[in-house]
CSV table of C-alpha atoms in Angstrom, one decimal:
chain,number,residue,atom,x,y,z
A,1,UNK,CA,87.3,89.9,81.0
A,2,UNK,CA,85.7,89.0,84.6
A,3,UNK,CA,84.1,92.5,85.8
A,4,UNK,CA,81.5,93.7,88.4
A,5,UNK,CA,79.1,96.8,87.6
A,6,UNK,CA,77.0,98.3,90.2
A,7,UNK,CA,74.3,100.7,89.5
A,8,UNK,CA,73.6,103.8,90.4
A,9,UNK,CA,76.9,105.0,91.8
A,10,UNK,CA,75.2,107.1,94.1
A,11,UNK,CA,71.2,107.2,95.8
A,12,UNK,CA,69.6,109.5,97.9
A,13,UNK,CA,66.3,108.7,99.6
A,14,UNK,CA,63.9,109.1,102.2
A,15,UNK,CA,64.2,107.6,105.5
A,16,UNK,CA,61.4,104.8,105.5
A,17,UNK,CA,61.9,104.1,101.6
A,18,UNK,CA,62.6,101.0,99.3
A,19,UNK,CA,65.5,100.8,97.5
A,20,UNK,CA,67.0,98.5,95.2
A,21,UNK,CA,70.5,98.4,94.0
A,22,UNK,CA,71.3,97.0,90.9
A,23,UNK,CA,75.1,94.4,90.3
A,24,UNK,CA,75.9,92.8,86.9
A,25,UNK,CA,78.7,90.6,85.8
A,26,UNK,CA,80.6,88.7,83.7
A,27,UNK,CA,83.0,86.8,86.0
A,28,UNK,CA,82.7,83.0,84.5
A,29,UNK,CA,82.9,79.9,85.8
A,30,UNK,CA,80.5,81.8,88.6
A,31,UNK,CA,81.2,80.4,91.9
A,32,UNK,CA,78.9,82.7,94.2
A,33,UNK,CA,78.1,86.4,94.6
A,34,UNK,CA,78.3,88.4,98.1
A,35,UNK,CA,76.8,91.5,99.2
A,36,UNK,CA,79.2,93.8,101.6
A,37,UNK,CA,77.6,96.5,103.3
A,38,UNK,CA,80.7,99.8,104.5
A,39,UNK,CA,79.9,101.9,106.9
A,40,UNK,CA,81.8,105.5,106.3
A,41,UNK,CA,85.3,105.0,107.8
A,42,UNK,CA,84.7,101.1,108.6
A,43,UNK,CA,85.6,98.1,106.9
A,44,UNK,CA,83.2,96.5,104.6
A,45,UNK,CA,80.8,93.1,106.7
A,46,UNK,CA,79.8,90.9,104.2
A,47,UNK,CA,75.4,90.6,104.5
A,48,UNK,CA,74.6,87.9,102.2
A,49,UNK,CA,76.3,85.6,100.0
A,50,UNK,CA,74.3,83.5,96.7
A,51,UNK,CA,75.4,80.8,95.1
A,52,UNK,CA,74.3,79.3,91.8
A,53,UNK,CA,71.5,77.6,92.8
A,54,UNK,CA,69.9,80.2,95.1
A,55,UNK,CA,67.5,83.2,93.7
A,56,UNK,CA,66.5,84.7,96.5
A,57,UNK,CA,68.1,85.0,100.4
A,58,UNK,CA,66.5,88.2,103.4
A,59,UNK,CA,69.0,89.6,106.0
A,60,UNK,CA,66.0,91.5,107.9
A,61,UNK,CA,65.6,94.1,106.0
A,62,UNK,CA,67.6,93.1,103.0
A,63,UNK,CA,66.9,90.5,100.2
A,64,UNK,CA,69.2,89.6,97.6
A,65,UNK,CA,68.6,88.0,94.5
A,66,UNK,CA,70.5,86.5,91.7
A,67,UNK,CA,69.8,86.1,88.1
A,68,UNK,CA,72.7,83.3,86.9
A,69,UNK,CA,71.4,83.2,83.6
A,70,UNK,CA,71.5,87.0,83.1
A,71,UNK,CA,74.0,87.3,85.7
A,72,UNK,CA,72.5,90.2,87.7
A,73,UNK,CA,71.7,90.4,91.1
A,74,UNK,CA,69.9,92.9,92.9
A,75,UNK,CA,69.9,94.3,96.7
A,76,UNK,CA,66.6,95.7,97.8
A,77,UNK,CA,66.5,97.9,101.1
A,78,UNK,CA,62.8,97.4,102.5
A,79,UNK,CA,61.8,100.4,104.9
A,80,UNK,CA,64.9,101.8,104.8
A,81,UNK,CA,66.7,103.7,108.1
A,82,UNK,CA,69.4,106.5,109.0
A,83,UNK,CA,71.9,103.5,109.8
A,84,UNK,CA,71.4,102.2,106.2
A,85,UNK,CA,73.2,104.9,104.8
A,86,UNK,CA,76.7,103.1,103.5
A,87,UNK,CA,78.3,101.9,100.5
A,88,UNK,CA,77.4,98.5,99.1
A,89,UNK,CA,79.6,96.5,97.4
A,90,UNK,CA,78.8,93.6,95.3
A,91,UNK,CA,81.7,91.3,94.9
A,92,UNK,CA,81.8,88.0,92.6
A,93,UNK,CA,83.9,85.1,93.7
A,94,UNK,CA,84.8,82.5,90.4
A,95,UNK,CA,87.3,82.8,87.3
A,96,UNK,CA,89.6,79.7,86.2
A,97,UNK,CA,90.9,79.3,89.5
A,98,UNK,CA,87.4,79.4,90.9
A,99,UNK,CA,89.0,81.5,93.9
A,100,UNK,CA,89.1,84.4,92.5
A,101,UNK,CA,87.2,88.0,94.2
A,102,UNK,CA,86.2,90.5,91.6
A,103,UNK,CA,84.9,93.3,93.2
A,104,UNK,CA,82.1,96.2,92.7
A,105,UNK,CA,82.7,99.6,92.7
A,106,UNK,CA,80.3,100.2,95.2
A,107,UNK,CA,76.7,102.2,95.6
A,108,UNK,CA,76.6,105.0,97.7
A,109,UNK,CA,73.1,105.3,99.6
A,110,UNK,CA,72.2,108.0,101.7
A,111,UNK,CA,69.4,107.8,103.8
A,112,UNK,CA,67.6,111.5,104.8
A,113,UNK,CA,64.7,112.4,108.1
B,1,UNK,CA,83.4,88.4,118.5
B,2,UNK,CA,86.0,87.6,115.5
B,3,UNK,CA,88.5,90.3,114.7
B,4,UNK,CA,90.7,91.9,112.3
B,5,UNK,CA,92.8,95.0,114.0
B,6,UNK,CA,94.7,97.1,111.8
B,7,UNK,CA,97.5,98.6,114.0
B,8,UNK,CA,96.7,102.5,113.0
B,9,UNK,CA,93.5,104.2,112.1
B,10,UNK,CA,95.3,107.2,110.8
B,11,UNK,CA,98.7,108.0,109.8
B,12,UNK,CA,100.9,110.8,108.1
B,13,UNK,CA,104.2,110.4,106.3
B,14,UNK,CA,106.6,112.0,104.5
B,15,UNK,CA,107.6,111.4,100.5
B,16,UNK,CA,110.3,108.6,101.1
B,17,UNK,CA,109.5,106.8,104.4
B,18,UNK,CA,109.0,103.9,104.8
B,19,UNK,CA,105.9,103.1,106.1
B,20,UNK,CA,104.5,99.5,107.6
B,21,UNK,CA,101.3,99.0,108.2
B,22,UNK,CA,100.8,95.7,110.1
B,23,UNK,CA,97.3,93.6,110.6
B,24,UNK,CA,96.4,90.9,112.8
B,25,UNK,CA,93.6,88.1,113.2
B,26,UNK,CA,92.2,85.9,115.2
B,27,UNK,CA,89.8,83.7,113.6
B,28,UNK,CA,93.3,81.1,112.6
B,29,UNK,CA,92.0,82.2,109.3
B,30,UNK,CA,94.7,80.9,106.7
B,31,UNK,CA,94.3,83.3,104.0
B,32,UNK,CA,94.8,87.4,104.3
B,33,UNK,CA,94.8,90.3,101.6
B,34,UNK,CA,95.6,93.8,101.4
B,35,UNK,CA,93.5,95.7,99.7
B,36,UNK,CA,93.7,99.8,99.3
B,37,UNK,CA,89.9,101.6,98.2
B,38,UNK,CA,89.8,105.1,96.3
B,39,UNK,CA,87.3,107.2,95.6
B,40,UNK,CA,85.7,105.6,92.3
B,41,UNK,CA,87.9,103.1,92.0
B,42,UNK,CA,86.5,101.1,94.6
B,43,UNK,CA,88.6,98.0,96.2
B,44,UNK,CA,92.1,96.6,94.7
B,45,UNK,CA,94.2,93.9,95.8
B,46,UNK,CA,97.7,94.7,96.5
B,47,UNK,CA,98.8,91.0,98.0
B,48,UNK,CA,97.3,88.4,99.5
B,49,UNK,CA,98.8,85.1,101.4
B,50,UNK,CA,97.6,81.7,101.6
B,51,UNK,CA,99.9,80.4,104.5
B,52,UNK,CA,102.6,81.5,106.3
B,53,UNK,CA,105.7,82.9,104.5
B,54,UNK,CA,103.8,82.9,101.5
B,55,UNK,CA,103.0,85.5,99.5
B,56,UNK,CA,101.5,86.3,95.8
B,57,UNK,CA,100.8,89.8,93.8
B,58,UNK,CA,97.5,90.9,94.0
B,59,UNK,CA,96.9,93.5,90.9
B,60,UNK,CA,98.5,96.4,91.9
B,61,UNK,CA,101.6,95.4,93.7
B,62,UNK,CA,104.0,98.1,92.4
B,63,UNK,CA,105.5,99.8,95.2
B,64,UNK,CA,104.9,97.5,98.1
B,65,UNK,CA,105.6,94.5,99.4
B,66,UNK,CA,104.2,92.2,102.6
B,67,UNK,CA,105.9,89.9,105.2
B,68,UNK,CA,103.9,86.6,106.9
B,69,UNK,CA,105.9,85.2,109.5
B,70,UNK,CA,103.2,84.4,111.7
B,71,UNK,CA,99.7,83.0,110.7
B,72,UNK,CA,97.8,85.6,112.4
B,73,UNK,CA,99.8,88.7,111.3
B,74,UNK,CA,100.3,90.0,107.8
B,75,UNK,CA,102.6,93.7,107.4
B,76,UNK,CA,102.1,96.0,103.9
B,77,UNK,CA,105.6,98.0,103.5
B,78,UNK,CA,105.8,100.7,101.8
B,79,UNK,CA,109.4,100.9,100.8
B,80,UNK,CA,109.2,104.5,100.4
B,81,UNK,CA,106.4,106.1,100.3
B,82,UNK,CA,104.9,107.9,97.8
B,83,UNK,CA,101.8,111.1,97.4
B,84,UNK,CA,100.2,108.6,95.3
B,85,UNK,CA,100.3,105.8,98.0
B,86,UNK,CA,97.6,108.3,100.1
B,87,UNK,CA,94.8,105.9,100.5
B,88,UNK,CA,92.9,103.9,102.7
B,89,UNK,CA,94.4,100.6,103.5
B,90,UNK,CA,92.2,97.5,104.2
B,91,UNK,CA,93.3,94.5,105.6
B,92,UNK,CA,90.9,91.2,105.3
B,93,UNK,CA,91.2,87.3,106.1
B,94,UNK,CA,89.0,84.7,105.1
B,95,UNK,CA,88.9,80.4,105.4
B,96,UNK,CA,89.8,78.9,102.0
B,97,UNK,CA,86.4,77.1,103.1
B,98,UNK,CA,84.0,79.6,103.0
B,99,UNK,CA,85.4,83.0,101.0
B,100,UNK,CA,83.9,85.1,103.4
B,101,UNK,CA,86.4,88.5,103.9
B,102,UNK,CA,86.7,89.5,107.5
B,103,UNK,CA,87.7,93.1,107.0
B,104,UNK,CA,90.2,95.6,109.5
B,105,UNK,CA,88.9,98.8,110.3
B,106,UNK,CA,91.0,100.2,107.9
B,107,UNK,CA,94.2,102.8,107.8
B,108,UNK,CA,94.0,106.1,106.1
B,109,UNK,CA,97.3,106.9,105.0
B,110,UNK,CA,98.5,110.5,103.8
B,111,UNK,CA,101.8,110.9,102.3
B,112,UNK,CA,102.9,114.6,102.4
């Protein structure tokens, strides 16, 4: 069965911080792997998408990376900020069709002065 | 700056009414979802469209259904609503091309 697990669930941390959130799956044929970042009450803006090919991509302060043979990828948050505080949601595009979007439940971060 | 508007932010209904919920974009963007997010259960598709007048069952269609008569616009109905239809309701488009969702700003929906 294709699923997405994100881990934690939930992270609090101090403002100026590194953080790294954590997205397995199982979704096969892979097609690639985006990182959505939603603002409370907003909808989810997509900040980095990897393909098979690609281990690492930076956003400013966010790098992704992607495992395909252990099909993980991670998020990591460098020096992180107030305005980082969001949910992040890891969703894997793939499946027979190839089209398919299998989506993340999601890490809460919160981000504390 | 591309743009998905979701007609309401916020709405409350009564058990029974029926309840549209309409999205537009315009990025000529040919496909467009429906999705509702709940606490813990994250994101779930209801329908999505390819082109116009089409339509296809996302995984949780029961209870709704969706109308495409334009490109740009694509209505959720909620026949008659029900308490466990209280959600938030997020409406995306993407290019076949590139996957990339283009999400609404959501509508929280609270059926009383």
């Amino acid at each position: 069965k294709n699923q997405v697990e994100q881990s934690p669930q939930s992270l609090i941390i101090l403002e100026g911080k590194n953080c790294t959130l954590q997205c397995n799956y199982t979704v096969s044929p892979f097609s690639n792997l985006r990182w959505y970042k939603q603002d409370t009450g907003r909808g989810p803006v997509s900040l980095t998408i990897m393909t098979f090919s690609e281990n690492t991509k930076s956003n400013g302060r966010y790098t992704a990376t992607l495992d395909a043979d252990t099909k993980q990828s991670s998020l990591h948050i460098t020096a992180s900020q107030l305005s980082d505080s969001a949910s992040y949601i890891c969703v894997v595009s793939g499946g027979q069709a190839g089209t398919a979007l299998i989506f993340g439940k999601g890490t809460t971060l919160s981000v504390s002065s | 700056d591309v743009k998905v508007t979701q007609s309401s932010r916020y709405l409350v209904k009564r058990t029974g009414e029926k309840v549209f919920l309409e999205c537009v974009q315009d990025m000529d963007h040919e496909n467009m979802f429906w999705y509702r997010q709940d606490p813990g259960l994250g994101l779930r598709l209801i329908y999505f469209s390819y082109d116009v007048k089409m339509k296809e069952k996302g995984d949780i269609p029961e209870g709704y259904s969706v109308s495409r008569e334009k490109k740009e616009r694509f209505s959720l109905i909620l026949e008659s609503a029900s308490t466990n239809q209280t959600s938030m309701y997020l409406c995306a488009s993407s290019r076949p091309s590139t996957g990339e969702l283009f999400f609404g700003e959501g509508s929280r929906l609270t059926v009383l």
